[in-house]
Amino acid sequence: MSLIRALSKELEARSDDSLRGLFVARPDLISPGVPDFAALAARASARVSVQRALERLDRPHMQVLETLHLCTNTDTGHSASAAGVKKLIAGSTLPAVERILLSLQELALVHRAEPPHTASPSAHRQRFYLPVGSLKDVIGIYPAGLGRSYTELVRLQPAFAQRVVQIVGELHRSGAAIQPATTPMEAALALQHWTASPEALRTVLAKAPERTTALLARFSNWAMGAVPQAQRKVSVTTEGHDVGPVDWLLARGLLVPLDAAHVELPHSVGISLRGGAAIDNFSLTPPRPTLGTTTASLRRNAALGAIAETLRLTGELLHAVREQPLATLRSGGVGIREMRRLADALRVDQHTAAILLEFCALSGLIRLDVDSSCWVQAPELEWLGLPRQEQWLWLVTAWLASERAPSLVGQPINGAPGGPPNHKAAAATTVNALSAEAQRTDAPVVRKRILEILRELTLEAEAPDGTAPVLNAEAVLQRAEWSQPRMARRFSSLIRGVLAEAEMLGLLGSGALSQLGAAIAAEEPENAMDILGEHLPAALNHVLLQADLTAVAPGYLTPELTKQLLQMADAEGQGPATIYRFSVQSIRRALDAGQDAAAILNFLRRHSATPVPQPLEYLIEDTAQRHGKLRVGAAGSFVQSDDEAALAELAGEAAAASLNLVRIAPTVLISHAPPRQTALVLRGLGLSPAVEEAGSAVVRLNRTAPAPGATGRPVYSAPRTAPPDEEITAQLAVLRSHAAATNGHRTGAGLNGAEEATQLGLETLRKAIRLKQRVTMNVVDSLGNAKLETVVPVSVTGGRVRVFDPAKDTERVLSIHRIIDIEAAEDIHP
C-alpha cells in the first residue's frame, strides 16, 4: 500500500486536538489550506515539508528517527518497533524510545504499520512504525553518520565490485575467518558477516598497523573521508613496516574507495566500531557547558555603556550622511573608499562603521535615493527627536525583524564555514556594506532562537549570589546543536556576528545576557524600555567651552545639540566625553548653512556651562566679517525678461511656487528646477517662454533629495511558529466536511487533487528506481495524445524523469508534467 495513502487514513482517524497539535508544530501543512486528508498526507510527505519538520527536532528525536530509518525498509514495508529501535541506541530505555516514536507519529513523520512477516506472534502486541517515504531523501545516504552496506556499495561502485571477490579470496587464504565467494554479491555478504560484531572487528584490528585506531576514530561521526590515492591497489599479503593504516584497511575491504581521493567506511564496520549500536551518545538532557561568571553591576554598566555609545554613533552617522551622502558601487553596496571616509568621520574602525551603517539602513534611518544612487538620511526623521530608550527600541526592533546579517560585511562572499576556499577569488570579493550579499532570509529565525538559547542558559546557570553567566559562541552553538542539529550549520555561520551585534545593542553586557536582553528574548519590549529608562542617564543639554577653541561634552548630548555642534565644530576623540574643536573652516560651515555670528554666539551661551572664551568669540566674529563678500549659489534654470513688472508678478505667483523662483536682478529670476520643467510650469500659466539650453555641455552634480514622507517606526512581530487559531479551526472544518461528504470512499485511483497526484507519482517513481521495477505511464505528447508506455525509470530530478524503454532498448527523458498517471507493473526487471 502507498505510504501516502496509509498516512492519509491515519490522519483522518485522528481527533481534532491531535490535528491541532500537528498544525501548530508544522504550520506549512495548511499554508495554503488543503482540501482533504489525502492532500494533507501528500503535503506532509513532501520532501520540503519533511525537511522543515526535521529542522525543529532536537537531537534525541533525530537519533530515534534516523535509527528507525536504518531498521525499516519502506519499499518492502519492513517496519520496526520501539524494542527493535532501542537495541541500536546505546544508553536508551524502552519508555523513552516509545515516547519519542509517539511524538514523531504526532508530527506525521512516522505512522503505524503492520509487523514484518518474520515477527513472532508475541510481536503483534507491540506498535510497529514506518517513516514517511521522503525521509530517505531528506536524511541522505549517511543516516546517523553511518555508511552504506557492502551490498549497496558493490551495486553502486563498479571499481569495488571488480576487486571485492579478490579481496575476500586473499583474506580467506591468509587465514581470516571469512567465507570464500565467487560473485561480488557473495563477497559483499561475506565481508558484512566478517565485520558484523564488535568482537570480530576487534580480532581483525588486533593485527593492524599503528595509528589505525586513530584513523578509524576520524570516521566516528561521518562515514566518508578524504585520503590521497584512495583507489591504489594493495594486497592483503603485503608485509613490511612501510604498510600504512590506509593501505591496510583498503586491502581488507574495511575502507571502500569511492574515487581517487575519497573512501567510505561500510555500515557494518561503523556499527561495530560503535560497539554494535547505531547511536552511542544518546541523552535526553542537553549538555551543560562550563561558563564563567560576571557581576550583575558589571553586566548592567557594560550594557548601558554599549547602548549609549551606539546611540551616539548612530546620531553622528546620520549627520555625516546628511552632510555627504554615501555613493554606491555599480555592483551594489558601499565601497571601501566611502566606508573609510565614514569610519574616519565616526572615529571608529571600518567594521564597526559598517555594522552601524547596516543598523541605520535596516531601521529606515537612511535610504537609497534612486535618482542619485546615494544613501541619504530619511526625510522628516522621527527618530532624532525621540527619547533615548525609544531610539534604542527602534533599533532593536528593526534588527530583530531584518533579513540582513550586518556582521557578514567584510567576510568573503564564497567563504562559507567548512566550504573549500576559492583560490581564484580576488581580495575584492568580500561582502560590501548594504550589498545584497548580506541578505539572509533565515536571519530573524536564527536571531530569535539564539536569544532563546541565551535565556535558557542564563536561567539554568543563575546563581543565588546574583552573578550572571558569561555566554560565548561555543556554549550557544553546543546548545543549538542539541536542540536543532539540522540547523547547526546556519547557526555556526551567524552566531558570532549575532552575539557581537547583540552586545552593541546592549542585549549582552560583559558577555552575559542583560536584563534588557532577557526582556527582549521573552518578547516583552515595553518592559525592556522601562528598565532602560530607569538606568540610562539622561542626555545632557550643555557643554564646557574652553579657551583652546574646544567644547567638551561631559556626557551624552541630546541629538539636537549634537547636530548643531557638528555644524559649527569638528568632533575629536571617542567615547561620551567628545571634544568639539572650533576652527575657521568649521565656523564658515555654520555660516554657509545660514547662521550669522550673533546666532552662533547666542547658541553657545545658551548651551555652555562656562562663559564663551574671548578667543572663540573673536574667531566667530572675524570669520563672519570676512564671510559672504563673494557668494556662490546653485541654479537649474533662469528666467530673463525686459519687463521688470511681469517678472515681479511672476515671482509672487502662487502657481509658480514649485519653481522656488528667486530674483537676483531686476530682469532675472533663477529656479532650482531644470529648464524644461520651468518652461512647462510657465506655459501652464499662459506664458510662452523660449527655452535656451547648452545641450550636452551642461554638467550638474546630481544630489537629488528623496521623495518626502515620514519614516514610520518599525514594528516587530516574532517569526510565526504556529498559525492562528481561527485558521486551524477553518482548516479542520474543511477536512471534516470533505470526509463526511465522501463518507470515507475515494473515486478512481484516489488522485483527488494535483498535489496528491504529484506526490503519489513521485513516490511510485522513486520506489521503482530503487527496486529497478517497471512502471506503466500514461504520457501525453505535444499534440495532446495520450499513450500508455511500460518503462523502467532510472532517475528523477529537476521535473524530469530518465527512463529505459525495454521494447526499444533506448533511454530517453520525459517531463513529469506530461505524465498524467503512473502505476507500478507487477513484474520486476531483472
PDB file of C-alpha atoms in Angstrom, residues 445-678:
ATOM      1  CA  VAL A 445      14.561  32.946  12.973  1.00  0.00           C
ATOM      2  CA  VAL A 446      18.228  32.439  13.880  1.00  0.00           C
ATOM      3  CA  ARG A 447      18.312  35.635  15.994  1.00  0.00           C
ATOM      4  CA  LYS A 448      15.154  34.654  17.853  1.00  0.00           C
ATOM      5  CA  ARG A 449      16.469  31.166  18.561  1.00  0.00           C
ATOM      6  CA  ILE A 450      19.879  32.475  19.727  1.00  0.00           C
ATOM      7  CA  LEU A 451      18.189  34.870  22.166  1.00  0.00           C
ATOM      8  CA  GLU A 452      16.040  31.997  23.449  1.00  0.00           C
ATOM      9  CA  ILE A 453      19.138  29.842  23.978  1.00  0.00           C
ATOM     10  CA  LEU A 454      20.885  32.700  25.787  1.00  0.00           C
ATOM     11  CA  ARG A 455      17.888  32.986  28.097  1.00  0.00           C
ATOM     12  CA  GLU A 456      17.773  29.206  28.672  1.00  0.00           C
ATOM     13  CA  LEU A 457      21.464  29.028  29.557  1.00  0.00           C
ATOM     14  CA  THR A 458      21.184  32.070  31.824  1.00  0.00           C
ATOM     15  CA  LEU A 459      18.241  30.611  33.749  1.00  0.00           C
ATOM     16  CA  GLU A 460      19.993  27.243  34.094  1.00  0.00           C
ATOM     17  CA  ALA A 461      23.238  28.776  35.399  1.00  0.00           C
ATOM     18  CA  GLU A 462      21.658  31.504  37.516  1.00  0.00           C
ATOM     19  CA  ALA A 463      23.481  31.739  40.848  1.00  0.00           C
ATOM     20  CA  PRO A 464      21.924  32.762  44.173  1.00  0.00           C
ATOM     21  CA  ASP A 465      24.634  35.368  44.775  1.00  0.00           C
ATOM     22  CA  GLY A 466      23.411  37.440  41.819  1.00  0.00           C
ATOM     23  CA  THR A 467      26.287  36.666  39.467  1.00  0.00           C
ATOM     24  CA  ALA A 468      25.489  36.197  35.788  1.00  0.00           C
ATOM     25  CA  PRO A 469      26.952  33.521  33.477  1.00  0.00           C
ATOM     26  CA  VAL A 470      29.245  34.696  30.698  1.00  0.00           C
ATOM     27  CA  LEU A 471      27.989  33.180  27.437  1.00  0.00           C
ATOM     28  CA  ASN A 472      30.247  32.604  24.456  1.00  0.00           C
ATOM     29  CA  ALA A 473      29.598  31.394  20.928  1.00  0.00           C
ATOM     30  CA  GLU A 474      30.805  27.859  21.711  1.00  0.00           C
ATOM     31  CA  ALA A 475      28.295  27.409  24.557  1.00  0.00           C
ATOM     32  CA  VAL A 476      25.403  28.721  22.477  1.00  0.00           C
ATOM     33  CA  LEU A 477      26.404  26.609  19.484  1.00  0.00           C
ATOM     34  CA  GLN A 478      26.662  23.499  21.663  1.00  0.00           C
ATOM     35  CA  ARG A 479      23.089  24.002  22.862  1.00  0.00           C
ATOM     36  CA  ALA A 480      21.897  24.821  19.341  1.00  0.00           C
ATOM     37  CA  GLU A 481      23.458  21.608  18.012  1.00  0.00           C
ATOM     38  CA  TRP A 482      21.495  19.656  20.611  1.00  0.00           C
ATOM     39  CA  SER A 483      18.167  21.465  20.273  1.00  0.00           C
ATOM     40  CA  GLN A 484      18.184  21.766  16.457  1.00  0.00           C
ATOM     41  CA  PRO A 485      21.022  19.715  14.963  1.00  0.00           C
ATOM     42  CA  ARG A 486      19.728  20.092  11.405  1.00  0.00           C
ATOM     43  CA  MET A 487      20.162  23.885  11.680  1.00  0.00           C
ATOM     44  CA  ALA A 488      23.600  23.767  13.280  1.00  0.00           C
ATOM     45  CA  ARG A 489      25.343  24.931  10.110  1.00  0.00           C
ATOM     46  CA  ARG A 490      23.134  28.014   9.863  1.00  0.00           C
ATOM     47  CA  PHE A 491      23.855  28.838  13.494  1.00  0.00           C
ATOM     48  CA  SER A 492      27.596  28.363  13.079  1.00  0.00           C
ATOM     49  CA  SER A 493      27.736  30.868  10.210  1.00  0.00           C
ATOM     50  CA  LEU A 494      25.796  33.605  12.037  1.00  0.00           C
ATOM     51  CA  ILE A 495      26.164  33.063  15.764  1.00  0.00           C
ATOM     52  CA  ARG A 496      29.327  35.095  16.388  1.00  0.00           C
ATOM     53  CA  GLY A 497      28.013  38.004  14.365  1.00  0.00           C
ATOM     54  CA  VAL A 498      24.638  37.919  16.131  1.00  0.00           C
ATOM     55  CA  LEU A 499      26.329  37.942  19.544  1.00  0.00           C
ATOM     56  CA  ALA A 500      28.547  40.881  18.527  1.00  0.00           C
ATOM     57  CA  GLU A 501      25.532  42.826  17.250  1.00  0.00           C
ATOM     58  CA  ALA A 502      23.562  41.987  20.405  1.00  0.00           C
ATOM     59  CA  GLU A 503      26.438  43.334  22.514  1.00  0.00           C
ATOM     60  CA  MET A 504      26.453  46.609  20.562  1.00  0.00           C
ATOM     61  CA  LEU A 505      22.710  46.922  21.233  1.00  0.00           C
ATOM     62  CA  GLY A 506      23.098  46.201  24.946  1.00  0.00           C
ATOM     63  CA  LEU A 507      21.317  42.855  24.885  1.00  0.00           C
ATOM     64  CA  LEU A 508      24.567  41.412  26.195  1.00  0.00           C
ATOM     65  CA  GLY A 509      26.757  43.110  28.766  1.00  0.00           C
ATOM     66  CA  SER A 510      30.267  41.925  29.584  1.00  0.00           C
ATOM     67  CA  GLY A 511      29.409  38.666  27.778  1.00  0.00           C
ATOM     68  CA  ALA A 512      26.274  37.967  29.857  1.00  0.00           C
ATOM     69  CA  LEU A 513      22.620  38.340  28.920  1.00  0.00           C
ATOM     70  CA  SER A 514      21.449  41.667  30.299  1.00  0.00           C
ATOM     71  CA  GLN A 515      18.037  42.391  31.804  1.00  0.00           C
ATOM     72  CA  LEU A 516      17.179  44.146  28.568  1.00  0.00           C
ATOM     73  CA  GLY A 517      18.212  41.089  26.538  1.00  0.00           C
ATOM     74  CA  ALA A 518      16.160  38.791  28.756  1.00  0.00           C
ATOM     75  CA  ALA A 519      13.096  41.002  28.303  1.00  0.00           C
ATOM     76  CA  ILE A 520      13.549  41.094  24.528  1.00  0.00           C
ATOM     77  CA  ALA A 521      14.050  37.301  24.438  1.00  0.00           C
ATOM     78  CA  ALA A 522      10.795  36.923  26.397  1.00  0.00           C
ATOM     79  CA  GLU A 523       9.059  39.231  23.847  1.00  0.00           C
ATOM     80  CA  GLU A 524       8.475  41.971  26.434  1.00  0.00           C
ATOM     81  CA  PRO A 525       9.760  45.134  24.697  1.00  0.00           C
ATOM     82  CA  GLU A 526       7.783  47.540  26.873  1.00  0.00           C
ATOM     83  CA  ASN A 527       9.365  46.053  29.975  1.00  0.00           C
ATOM     84  CA  ALA A 528      12.797  46.429  28.386  1.00  0.00           C
ATOM     85  CA  MET A 529      12.138  50.089  27.604  1.00  0.00           C
ATOM     86  CA  ASP A 530      11.023  50.738  31.194  1.00  0.00           C
ATOM     87  CA  ILE A 531      14.202  49.130  32.535  1.00  0.00           C
ATOM     88  CA  LEU A 532      16.343  51.214  30.193  1.00  0.00           C
ATOM     89  CA  GLY A 533      14.510  54.409  31.120  1.00  0.00           C
ATOM     90  CA  GLU A 534      15.295  53.799  34.796  1.00  0.00           C
ATOM     91  CA  HIS A 535      19.016  53.133  34.363  1.00  0.00           C
ATOM     92  CA  LEU A 536      20.149  55.111  31.313  1.00  0.00           C
ATOM     93  CA  PRO A 537      21.426  58.590  32.305  1.00  0.00           C
ATOM     94  CA  ALA A 538      19.509  61.462  30.789  1.00  0.00           C
ATOM     95  CA  ALA A 539      21.081  63.145  27.796  1.00  0.00           C
ATOM     96  CA  LEU A 540      22.854  66.442  28.577  1.00  0.00           C
ATOM     97  CA  ASN A 541      21.981  69.772  27.023  1.00  0.00           C
ATOM     98  CA  HIS A 542      25.196  71.663  27.760  1.00  0.00           C
ATOM     99  CA  VAL A 543      28.934  71.613  27.008  1.00  0.00           C
ATOM    100  CA  LEU A 544      32.054  73.132  28.560  1.00  0.00           C
ATOM    101  CA  LEU A 545      33.703  75.779  26.376  1.00  0.00           C
ATOM    102  CA  GLN A 546      37.468  76.188  26.805  1.00  0.00           C
ATOM    103  CA  ALA A 547      39.991  78.825  25.824  1.00  0.00           C
ATOM    104  CA  ASP A 548      41.782  76.466  23.408  1.00  0.00           C
ATOM    105  CA  LEU A 549      38.827  76.768  20.993  1.00  0.00           C
ATOM    106  CA  THR A 550      37.257  73.474  22.088  1.00  0.00           C
ATOM    107  CA  ALA A 551      33.998  72.371  23.668  1.00  0.00           C
ATOM    108  CA  VAL A 552      33.959  69.296  25.905  1.00  0.00           C
ATOM    109  CA  ALA A 553      30.820  67.192  26.164  1.00  0.00           C
ATOM    110  CA  PRO A 554      30.712  65.966  29.809  1.00  0.00           C
ATOM    111  CA  GLY A 555      28.383  63.133  28.791  1.00  0.00           C
ATOM    112  CA  TYR A 556      25.960  62.094  26.101  1.00  0.00           C
ATOM    113  CA  LEU A 557      24.347  65.097  24.452  1.00  0.00           C
ATOM    114  CA  THR A 558      20.855  65.423  23.052  1.00  0.00           C
ATOM    115  CA  PRO A 559      20.619  64.671  19.305  1.00  0.00           C
ATOM    116  CA  GLU A 560      19.647  68.281  18.540  1.00  0.00           C
ATOM    117  CA  LEU A 561      22.629  69.707  20.429  1.00  0.00           C
ATOM    118  CA  THR A 562      24.988  67.235  18.764  1.00  0.00           C
ATOM    119  CA  LYS A 563      23.575  68.193  15.379  1.00  0.00           C
ATOM    120  CA  GLN A 564      24.166  71.908  15.962  1.00  0.00           C
ATOM    121  CA  LEU A 565      27.674  71.398  17.370  1.00  0.00           C
ATOM    122  CA  LEU A 566      28.744  69.222  14.443  1.00  0.00           C
ATOM    123  CA  GLN A 567      27.650  72.045  12.130  1.00  0.00           C
ATOM    124  CA  MET A 568      29.980  74.584  13.718  1.00  0.00           C
ATOM    125  CA  ALA A 569      32.789  72.363  15.135  1.00  0.00           C
ATOM    126  CA  ASP A 570      34.693  69.181  14.298  1.00  0.00           C
ATOM    127  CA  ALA A 571      34.371  66.195  16.660  1.00  0.00           C
ATOM    128  CA  GLU A 572      37.540  64.587  18.010  1.00  0.00           C
ATOM    129  CA  GLY A 573      38.255  61.520  20.120  1.00  0.00           C
ATOM    130  CA  GLN A 574      35.963  58.665  21.135  1.00  0.00           C
ATOM    131  CA  GLY A 575      33.533  57.883  23.908  1.00  0.00           C
ATOM    132  CA  PRO A 576      30.936  60.026  25.652  1.00  0.00           C
ATOM    133  CA  ALA A 577      33.326  62.889  26.562  1.00  0.00           C
ATOM    134  CA  THR A 578      33.656  64.023  22.961  1.00  0.00           C
ATOM    135  CA  ILE A 579      35.764  67.090  22.192  1.00  0.00           C
ATOM    136  CA  TYR A 580      34.468  69.514  19.558  1.00  0.00           C
ATOM    137  CA  ARG A 581      37.132  71.814  18.056  1.00  0.00           C
ATOM    138  CA  PHE A 582      36.218  75.181  16.514  1.00  0.00           C
ATOM    139  CA  SER A 583      38.167  76.468  13.509  1.00  0.00           C
ATOM    140  CA  VAL A 584      37.822  78.934  10.674  1.00  0.00           C
ATOM    141  CA  GLN A 585      36.578  76.130   8.405  1.00  0.00           C
ATOM    142  CA  SER A 586      34.002  74.858  10.894  1.00  0.00           C
ATOM    143  CA  ILE A 587      32.630  78.357  11.629  1.00  0.00           C
ATOM    144  CA  ARG A 588      32.475  79.037   7.901  1.00  0.00           C
ATOM    145  CA  ARG A 589      30.444  75.797   7.562  1.00  0.00           C
ATOM    146  CA  ALA A 590      27.853  77.146  10.007  1.00  0.00           C
ATOM    147  CA  LEU A 591      27.760  80.484   8.197  1.00  0.00           C
ATOM    148  CA  ASP A 592      27.195  78.688   4.885  1.00  0.00           C
ATOM    149  CA  ALA A 593      24.223  76.912   6.498  1.00  0.00           C
ATOM    150  CA  GLY A 594      22.534  80.302   7.027  1.00  0.00           C
ATOM    151  CA  GLN A 595      23.650  81.299  10.534  1.00  0.00           C
ATOM    152  CA  ASP A 596      25.373  84.531  11.487  1.00  0.00           C
ATOM    153  CA  ALA A 597      27.832  85.467  14.236  1.00  0.00           C
ATOM    154  CA  ALA A 598      25.137  86.588  16.655  1.00  0.00           C
ATOM    155  CA  ALA A 599      23.129  83.356  16.247  1.00  0.00           C
ATOM    156  CA  ILE A 600      26.220  81.209  16.798  1.00  0.00           C
ATOM    157  CA  LEU A 601      27.263  83.127  19.924  1.00  0.00           C
ATOM    158  CA  ASN A 602      23.730  83.068  21.361  1.00  0.00           C
ATOM    159  CA  PHE A 603      23.569  79.307  20.816  1.00  0.00           C
ATOM    160  CA  LEU A 604      26.876  78.765  22.603  1.00  0.00           C
ATOM    161  CA  ARG A 605      25.875  80.981  25.543  1.00  0.00           C
ATOM    162  CA  ARG A 606      22.609  79.021  25.970  1.00  0.00           C
ATOM    163  CA  HIS A 607      24.292  75.615  25.897  1.00  0.00           C
ATOM    164  CA  SER A 608      27.590  76.288  27.678  1.00  0.00           C
ATOM    165  CA  ALA A 609      28.102  75.777  31.401  1.00  0.00           C
ATOM    166  CA  THR A 610      31.056  78.190  31.167  1.00  0.00           C
ATOM    167  CA  PRO A 611      31.303  81.677  29.638  1.00  0.00           C
ATOM    168  CA  VAL A 612      32.243  81.945  25.989  1.00  0.00           C
ATOM    169  CA  PRO A 613      36.048  82.374  25.907  1.00  0.00           C
ATOM    170  CA  GLN A 614      37.288  85.563  24.284  1.00  0.00           C
ATOM    171  CA  PRO A 615      39.450  83.725  21.652  1.00  0.00           C
ATOM    172  CA  LEU A 616      36.386  81.794  20.478  1.00  0.00           C
ATOM    173  CA  GLU A 617      34.276  84.964  20.334  1.00  0.00           C
ATOM    174  CA  TYR A 618      36.964  86.740  18.260  1.00  0.00           C
ATOM    175  CA  LEU A 619      37.228  83.721  15.920  1.00  0.00           C
ATOM    176  CA  ILE A 620      33.481  83.710  15.252  1.00  0.00           C
ATOM    177  CA  GLU A 621      33.205  87.487  14.700  1.00  0.00           C
ATOM    178  CA  ASP A 622      36.308  87.746  12.468  1.00  0.00           C
ATOM    179  CA  THR A 623      35.246  84.803  10.323  1.00  0.00           C
ATOM    180  CA  ALA A 624      31.715  86.191   9.956  1.00  0.00           C
ATOM    181  CA  GLN A 625      33.072  89.621   8.992  1.00  0.00           C
ATOM    182  CA  ARG A 626      35.054  88.178   6.076  1.00  0.00           C
ATOM    183  CA  HIS A 627      32.296  85.770   5.055  1.00  0.00           C
ATOM    184  CA  GLY A 628      29.839  86.466   2.240  1.00  0.00           C
ATOM    185  CA  LYS A 629      31.613  89.171   0.249  1.00  0.00           C
ATOM    186  CA  LEU A 630      31.542  86.832  -2.717  1.00  0.00           C
ATOM    187  CA  ARG A 631      28.542  84.461  -2.910  1.00  0.00           C
ATOM    188  CA  VAL A 632      28.190  81.249  -4.944  1.00  0.00           C
ATOM    189  CA  GLY A 633      24.844  79.514  -5.409  1.00  0.00           C
ATOM    190  CA  ALA A 634      23.209  76.791  -7.464  1.00  0.00           C
ATOM    191  CA  ALA A 635      20.536  77.229 -10.102  1.00  0.00           C
ATOM    192  CA  GLY A 636      18.971  74.815 -12.507  1.00  0.00           C
ATOM    193  CA  SER A 637      17.498  77.448 -14.853  1.00  0.00           C
ATOM    194  CA  PHE A 638      16.942  81.165 -15.184  1.00  0.00           C
ATOM    195  CA  VAL A 639      14.062  83.330 -16.448  1.00  0.00           C
ATOM    196  CA  GLN A 640      15.036  86.579 -18.177  1.00  0.00           C
ATOM    197  CA  SER A 641      12.724  89.354 -19.391  1.00  0.00           C
ATOM    198  CA  ASP A 642      12.978  93.086 -20.033  1.00  0.00           C
ATOM    199  CA  ASP A 643       9.558  93.528 -18.408  1.00  0.00           C
ATOM    200  CA  GLU A 644      10.518  94.045 -14.749  1.00  0.00           C
ATOM    201  CA  ALA A 645       6.912  94.320 -13.610  1.00  0.00           C
ATOM    202  CA  ALA A 646       5.987  90.998 -15.217  1.00  0.00           C
ATOM    203  CA  LEU A 647       8.915  89.287 -13.507  1.00  0.00           C
ATOM    204  CA  ALA A 648       7.918  90.774 -10.157  1.00  0.00           C
ATOM    205  CA  GLU A 649       4.377  89.490 -10.626  1.00  0.00           C
ATOM    206  CA  LEU A 650       5.671  86.042 -11.675  1.00  0.00           C
ATOM    207  CA  ALA A 651       7.902  85.802  -8.585  1.00  0.00           C
ATOM    208  CA  GLY A 652       4.846  86.298  -6.371  1.00  0.00           C
ATOM    209  CA  GLU A 653       2.580  83.932  -8.343  1.00  0.00           C
ATOM    210  CA  ALA A 654       1.308  81.087  -6.080  1.00  0.00           C
ATOM    211  CA  ALA A 655       1.003  78.678  -9.031  1.00  0.00           C
ATOM    212  CA  ALA A 656       4.757  79.054  -9.654  1.00  0.00           C
ATOM    213  CA  ALA A 657       5.768  78.282  -6.050  1.00  0.00           C
ATOM    214  CA  SER A 658       7.059  74.824  -7.035  1.00  0.00           C
ATOM    215  CA  LEU A 659       9.838  76.518  -9.046  1.00  0.00           C
ATOM    216  CA  ASN A 660      11.244  78.365  -5.979  1.00  0.00           C
ATOM    217  CA  LEU A 661      11.858  81.497  -8.072  1.00  0.00           C
ATOM    218  CA  VAL A 662      14.454  83.932  -6.670  1.00  0.00           C
ATOM    219  CA  ARG A 663      15.074  87.422  -8.098  1.00  0.00           C
ATOM    220  CA  ILE A 664      18.802  88.117  -8.461  1.00  0.00           C
ATOM    221  CA  ALA A 665      18.481  91.153 -10.756  1.00  0.00           C
ATOM    222  CA  PRO A 666      15.629  93.406 -11.938  1.00  0.00           C
ATOM    223  CA  THR A 667      15.347  91.367 -15.163  1.00  0.00           C
ATOM    224  CA  VAL A 668      16.492  87.889 -14.000  1.00  0.00           C
ATOM    225  CA  LEU A 669      14.862  85.147 -11.905  1.00  0.00           C
ATOM    226  CA  ILE A 670      16.521  81.840 -11.091  1.00  0.00           C
ATOM    227  CA  SER A 671      14.981  78.465 -10.244  1.00  0.00           C
ATOM    228  CA  HIS A 672      16.322  75.142  -8.965  1.00  0.00           C
ATOM    229  CA  ALA A 673      14.133  73.320 -11.496  1.00  0.00           C
ATOM    230  CA  PRO A 674      15.630  72.331 -14.874  1.00  0.00           C
ATOM    231  CA  PRO A 675      14.805  74.494 -17.935  1.00  0.00           C
ATOM    232  CA  ARG A 676      12.180  72.207 -19.469  1.00  0.00           C
ATOM    233  CA  GLN A 677      10.308  71.811 -16.179  1.00  0.00           C
ATOM    234  CA  THR A 678      10.408  75.594 -15.623  1.00  0.00           C
TER     235      THR A 678
END
